[in-house]
Amino acid sequence: MPFNDLTPRDESARAELEAVARRVIASGWYIFGPELEAFEREFAESVDCAHGVGVSSGTEAIQLALTALGVGPGDDVVTVANTAVPTVSAITAAGAQPVFADVDPETLLMDATKVAPRITPRTRAIVPVHLFGQAVDMDPIIDLARRRGIPILEDAAQAHGARFKGRPVGALGDACAWSFYPTKNLGALGDAGMVTTNDAAVAARLRRLRAYGQSSRYVHVEKGINSRLDEIQAAFLRAKLPRLSSANTRRREIAALYDRHLHGVTLPTRASERDHVFHLYVIRAARRDALQAALRDEGIGTLIHYPIPVHRQAAYVEHIDQAPFLAVTERAADEILSLPLYPELSDADVRRVADAVTRIAARA
């Protein structure tokens, strides 16, 4: 059983996606056209935001959003180290330095009490990561950021459709970065990203930054990059957006089935005021590597999100001195394991995985 399988998802919508592709081809408009404008509007509305700015990837969504928020060389950005490397590579691409805060030991998400000691006079942004599909506890982070005058950029690459106290992820900070990588809850048939915000000035600057800093054709008022969400991917995403809610409902059903049948492992805590969308179903096991190997022997694919915290990656070795601040992060990296979870997974498949995990864990 694979960890993930996109084939049945895209095959079920094949006729519609092919019609979408034909529509775009027939239009002769491939960049910055009506499909992108419509998707920006529709997706922004879905997360209660006034503005959506499409870009080429989630990584560049973070990079350009930081720049649009005024972050640059010499600035610090506080985030977590138990995240995908692109969260941090985007911070460095914006010219800033990542400062890592440890996470809550139960949820494994950003913890405001761990963020506060990491703030310095150089801190120009906080980037909470809504990891696994669950929203960060945002109220204390918002309170801290407002008191210190620091913008918040949400990283919602794994949290399409998630909510915090009834409010959509994506409208909780000053801006939010999204990835539409194919495996995401809302995934393109290629790479794509977006920034949502309720700040018109931030949105206007993002539109310049994604197009070489242009304010109008051939007029460049600042340095930007080429970061375009093309028409065909925007059209595919428009077709998929109406299915997001039902797909997330199925993800929750699968997670509930795992919850009922799994024994002998622990789970990150899920807060009742947060609507989890289960981009990933993560367990914790003391003998994680042995469990993963045994599941592989039974034909069950799993992954680790993430086995090496960013501060221990060779590319970011200059940040290894932050390790003493990250005890929870480092322990979690040794224990977490993601089980198969995608909407097309059958109940029988879920029970097979859960039974295998329970049986193997009992032997440990």
PDB file of C-alpha atoms in Angstrom, residues 28-151:
ATOM      1  CA  GLY A  28      -4.788  31.417 -26.007  1.00  0.00           C
ATOM      2  CA  TRP A  29      -4.116  33.095 -22.649  1.00  0.00           C
ATOM      3  CA  TYR A  30      -1.585  31.299 -20.443  1.00  0.00           C
ATOM      4  CA  ILE A  31      -0.159  33.850 -17.974  1.00  0.00           C
ATOM      5  CA  PHE A  32      -1.921  36.444 -15.754  1.00  0.00           C
ATOM      6  CA  GLY A  33      -5.329  35.860 -17.316  1.00  0.00           C
ATOM      7  CA  PRO A  34      -8.950  35.381 -16.275  1.00  0.00           C
ATOM      8  CA  GLU A  35      -8.448  31.910 -14.756  1.00  0.00           C
ATOM      9  CA  LEU A  36      -5.854  33.234 -12.318  1.00  0.00           C
ATOM     10  CA  GLU A  37      -7.960  36.283 -11.452  1.00  0.00           C
ATOM     11  CA  ALA A  38     -10.970  34.066 -10.769  1.00  0.00           C
ATOM     12  CA  PHE A  39      -9.012  31.555  -8.678  1.00  0.00           C
ATOM     13  CA  GLU A  40      -7.359  34.307  -6.637  1.00  0.00           C
ATOM     14  CA  ARG A  41     -10.802  35.728  -5.858  1.00  0.00           C
ATOM     15  CA  GLU A  42     -12.482  32.378  -5.167  1.00  0.00           C
ATOM     16  CA  PHE A  43      -9.743  30.981  -2.955  1.00  0.00           C
ATOM     17  CA  ALA A  44      -9.359  34.236  -0.998  1.00  0.00           C
ATOM     18  CA  GLU A  45     -13.116  34.279  -0.383  1.00  0.00           C
ATOM     19  CA  SER A  46     -12.972  30.687   0.846  1.00  0.00           C
ATOM     20  CA  VAL A  47     -10.605  31.737   3.662  1.00  0.00           C
ATOM     21  CA  ASP A  48     -12.350  35.041   4.457  1.00  0.00           C
ATOM     22  CA  CYS A  49      -9.637  37.179   2.889  1.00  0.00           C
ATOM     23  CA  ALA A  50     -10.012  40.227   0.678  1.00  0.00           C
ATOM     24  CA  HIS A  51      -7.003  39.496  -1.527  1.00  0.00           C
ATOM     25  CA  GLY A  52      -5.310  36.477  -3.075  1.00  0.00           C
ATOM     26  CA  VAL A  53      -2.063  36.737  -5.038  1.00  0.00           C
ATOM     27  CA  GLY A  54      -1.052  33.656  -7.016  1.00  0.00           C
ATOM     28  CA  VAL A  55       2.629  32.748  -7.241  1.00  0.00           C
ATOM     29  CA  SER A  56       4.615  29.820  -8.574  1.00  0.00           C
ATOM     30  CA  SER A  57       5.054  27.836  -5.326  1.00  0.00           C
ATOM     31  CA  GLY A  58       4.473  27.804  -1.617  1.00  0.00           C
ATOM     32  CA  THR A  59       8.142  28.555  -1.050  1.00  0.00           C
ATOM     33  CA  GLU A  60       7.966  31.753  -3.066  1.00  0.00           C
ATOM     34  CA  ALA A  61       4.689  32.601  -1.355  1.00  0.00           C
ATOM     35  CA  ILE A  62       6.607  32.774   1.942  1.00  0.00           C
ATOM     36  CA  GLN A  63       9.582  34.590   0.429  1.00  0.00           C
ATOM     37  CA  LEU A  64       7.542  37.267  -1.324  1.00  0.00           C
ATOM     38  CA  ALA A  65       5.101  37.694   1.555  1.00  0.00           C
ATOM     39  CA  LEU A  66       7.986  38.361   3.941  1.00  0.00           C
ATOM     40  CA  THR A  67       9.403  40.949   1.553  1.00  0.00           C
ATOM     41  CA  ALA A  68       5.979  42.548   1.144  1.00  0.00           C
ATOM     42  CA  LEU A  69       5.692  42.755   4.931  1.00  0.00           C
ATOM     43  CA  GLY A  70       8.978  44.667   5.090  1.00  0.00           C
ATOM     44  CA  VAL A  71      11.372  41.860   6.035  1.00  0.00           C
ATOM     45  CA  GLY A  72      14.865  42.004   4.543  1.00  0.00           C
ATOM     46  CA  PRO A  73      18.614  41.618   5.135  1.00  0.00           C
ATOM     47  CA  GLY A  74      19.652  41.865   8.768  1.00  0.00           C
ATOM     48  CA  ASP A  75      16.216  40.944  10.071  1.00  0.00           C
ATOM     49  CA  ASP A  76      15.237  37.921  12.155  1.00  0.00           C
ATOM     50  CA  VAL A  77      12.175  35.752  11.535  1.00  0.00           C
ATOM     51  CA  VAL A  78      10.951  33.448  14.306  1.00  0.00           C
ATOM     52  CA  THR A  79       9.574  30.090  13.189  1.00  0.00           C
ATOM     53  CA  VAL A  80       9.846  26.387  14.079  1.00  0.00           C
ATOM     54  CA  ALA A  81      12.456  23.810  13.074  1.00  0.00           C
ATOM     55  CA  ASN A  82      10.044  20.857  12.749  1.00  0.00           C
ATOM     56  CA  THR A  83       8.829  21.980   9.357  1.00  0.00           C
ATOM     57  CA  ALA A  84       9.617  21.369   5.712  1.00  0.00           C
ATOM     58  CA  VAL A  85      12.896  22.997   4.722  1.00  0.00           C
ATOM     59  CA  PRO A  86      11.149  25.349   2.246  1.00  0.00           C
ATOM     60  CA  THR A  87       9.697  27.319   5.176  1.00  0.00           C
ATOM     61  CA  VAL A  88      13.228  28.241   6.144  1.00  0.00           C
ATOM     62  CA  SER A  89      14.787  28.440   2.685  1.00  0.00           C
ATOM     63  CA  ALA A  90      12.155  31.075   1.892  1.00  0.00           C
ATOM     64  CA  ILE A  91      13.183  33.091   4.957  1.00  0.00           C
ATOM     65  CA  THR A  92      16.820  33.078   3.869  1.00  0.00           C
ATOM     66  CA  ALA A  93      15.811  33.866   0.266  1.00  0.00           C
ATOM     67  CA  ALA A  94      14.151  37.003   1.623  1.00  0.00           C
ATOM     68  CA  GLY A  95      17.520  37.933   3.123  1.00  0.00           C
ATOM     69  CA  ALA A  96      16.532  37.279   6.740  1.00  0.00           C
ATOM     70  CA  GLN A  97      17.833  34.918   9.404  1.00  0.00           C
ATOM     71  CA  PRO A  98      15.662  32.125  10.855  1.00  0.00           C
ATOM     72  CA  VAL A  99      15.372  32.012  14.625  1.00  0.00           C
ATOM     73  CA  PHE A 100      13.850  28.767  15.877  1.00  0.00           C
ATOM     74  CA  ALA A 101      11.402  28.414  18.748  1.00  0.00           C
ATOM     75  CA  ASP A 102      10.551  25.065  20.286  1.00  0.00           C
ATOM     76  CA  VAL A 103       7.066  23.599  19.954  1.00  0.00           C
ATOM     77  CA  ASP A 104       4.306  22.523  22.279  1.00  0.00           C
ATOM     78  CA  PRO A 105       5.128  18.995  23.553  1.00  0.00           C
ATOM     79  CA  GLU A 106       1.566  17.777  23.003  1.00  0.00           C
ATOM     80  CA  THR A 107       0.526  19.271  19.662  1.00  0.00           C
ATOM     81  CA  LEU A 108       4.051  19.700  18.199  1.00  0.00           C
ATOM     82  CA  LEU A 109       2.958  23.134  16.960  1.00  0.00           C
ATOM     83  CA  MET A 110       4.355  26.608  17.620  1.00  0.00           C
ATOM     84  CA  ASP A 111       4.053  27.608  21.276  1.00  0.00           C
ATOM     85  CA  ALA A 112       3.811  31.320  22.129  1.00  0.00           C
ATOM     86  CA  THR A 113       5.594  30.759  25.444  1.00  0.00           C
ATOM     87  CA  LYS A 114       8.591  29.427  23.509  1.00  0.00           C
ATOM     88  CA  VAL A 115       8.406  32.203  20.912  1.00  0.00           C
ATOM     89  CA  ALA A 116       8.562  35.094  23.379  1.00  0.00           C
ATOM     90  CA  PRO A 117      12.148  34.437  24.601  1.00  0.00           C
ATOM     91  CA  ARG A 118      13.369  34.187  20.989  1.00  0.00           C
ATOM     92  CA  ILE A 119      12.218  37.683  20.029  1.00  0.00           C
ATOM     93  CA  THR A 120      14.943  40.329  19.753  1.00  0.00           C
ATOM     94  CA  PRO A 121      15.038  43.926  18.502  1.00  0.00           C
ATOM     95  CA  ARG A 122      15.865  42.442  15.078  1.00  0.00           C
ATOM     96  CA  THR A 123      12.693  40.324  14.880  1.00  0.00           C
ATOM     97  CA  ARG A 124      10.572  41.479  11.967  1.00  0.00           C
ATOM     98  CA  ALA A 125       8.142  38.560  11.528  1.00  0.00           C
ATOM     99  CA  ILE A 126       6.747  35.432  13.175  1.00  0.00           C
ATOM    100  CA  VAL A 127       5.898  32.445  10.950  1.00  0.00           C
ATOM    101  CA  PRO A 128       3.622  29.901  12.665  1.00  0.00           C
ATOM    102  CA  VAL A 129       3.358  26.647  10.705  1.00  0.00           C
ATOM    103  CA  HIS A 130      -0.041  24.919  10.741  1.00  0.00           C
ATOM    104  CA  LEU A 131       1.589  21.494  10.641  1.00  0.00           C
ATOM    105  CA  PHE A 132      -0.081  18.189   9.718  1.00  0.00           C
ATOM    106  CA  GLY A 133      -3.415  19.957   9.047  1.00  0.00           C
ATOM    107  CA  GLN A 134      -4.031  21.415  12.519  1.00  0.00           C
ATOM    108  CA  ALA A 135      -4.051  25.138  13.259  1.00  0.00           C
ATOM    109  CA  VAL A 136      -1.557  26.585  15.701  1.00  0.00           C
ATOM    110  CA  ASP A 137      -2.977  28.063  18.922  1.00  0.00           C
ATOM    111  CA  MET A 138      -3.042  31.536  17.405  1.00  0.00           C
ATOM    112  CA  ASP A 139      -4.567  33.741  20.107  1.00  0.00           C
ATOM    113  CA  PRO A 140      -1.452  34.028  22.314  1.00  0.00           C
ATOM    114  CA  ILE A 141       0.778  34.401  19.252  1.00  0.00           C
ATOM    115  CA  ILE A 142      -1.416  37.191  17.887  1.00  0.00           C
ATOM    116  CA  ASP A 143      -1.404  38.876  21.300  1.00  0.00           C
ATOM    117  CA  LEU A 144       2.387  38.616  21.543  1.00  0.00           C
ATOM    118  CA  ALA A 145       2.922  39.878  18.008  1.00  0.00           C
ATOM    119  CA  ARG A 146       0.582  42.837  18.435  1.00  0.00           C
ATOM    120  CA  ARG A 147       2.208  43.878  21.695  1.00  0.00           C
ATOM    121  CA  ARG A 148       5.638  43.787  20.059  1.00  0.00           C
ATOM    122  CA  GLY A 149       4.558  45.273  16.728  1.00  0.00           C
ATOM    123  CA  ILE A 150       5.644  42.211  14.723  1.00  0.00           C
ATOM    124  CA  PRO A 151       3.783  40.974  11.620  1.00  0.00           C
TER     125      PRO A 151
END
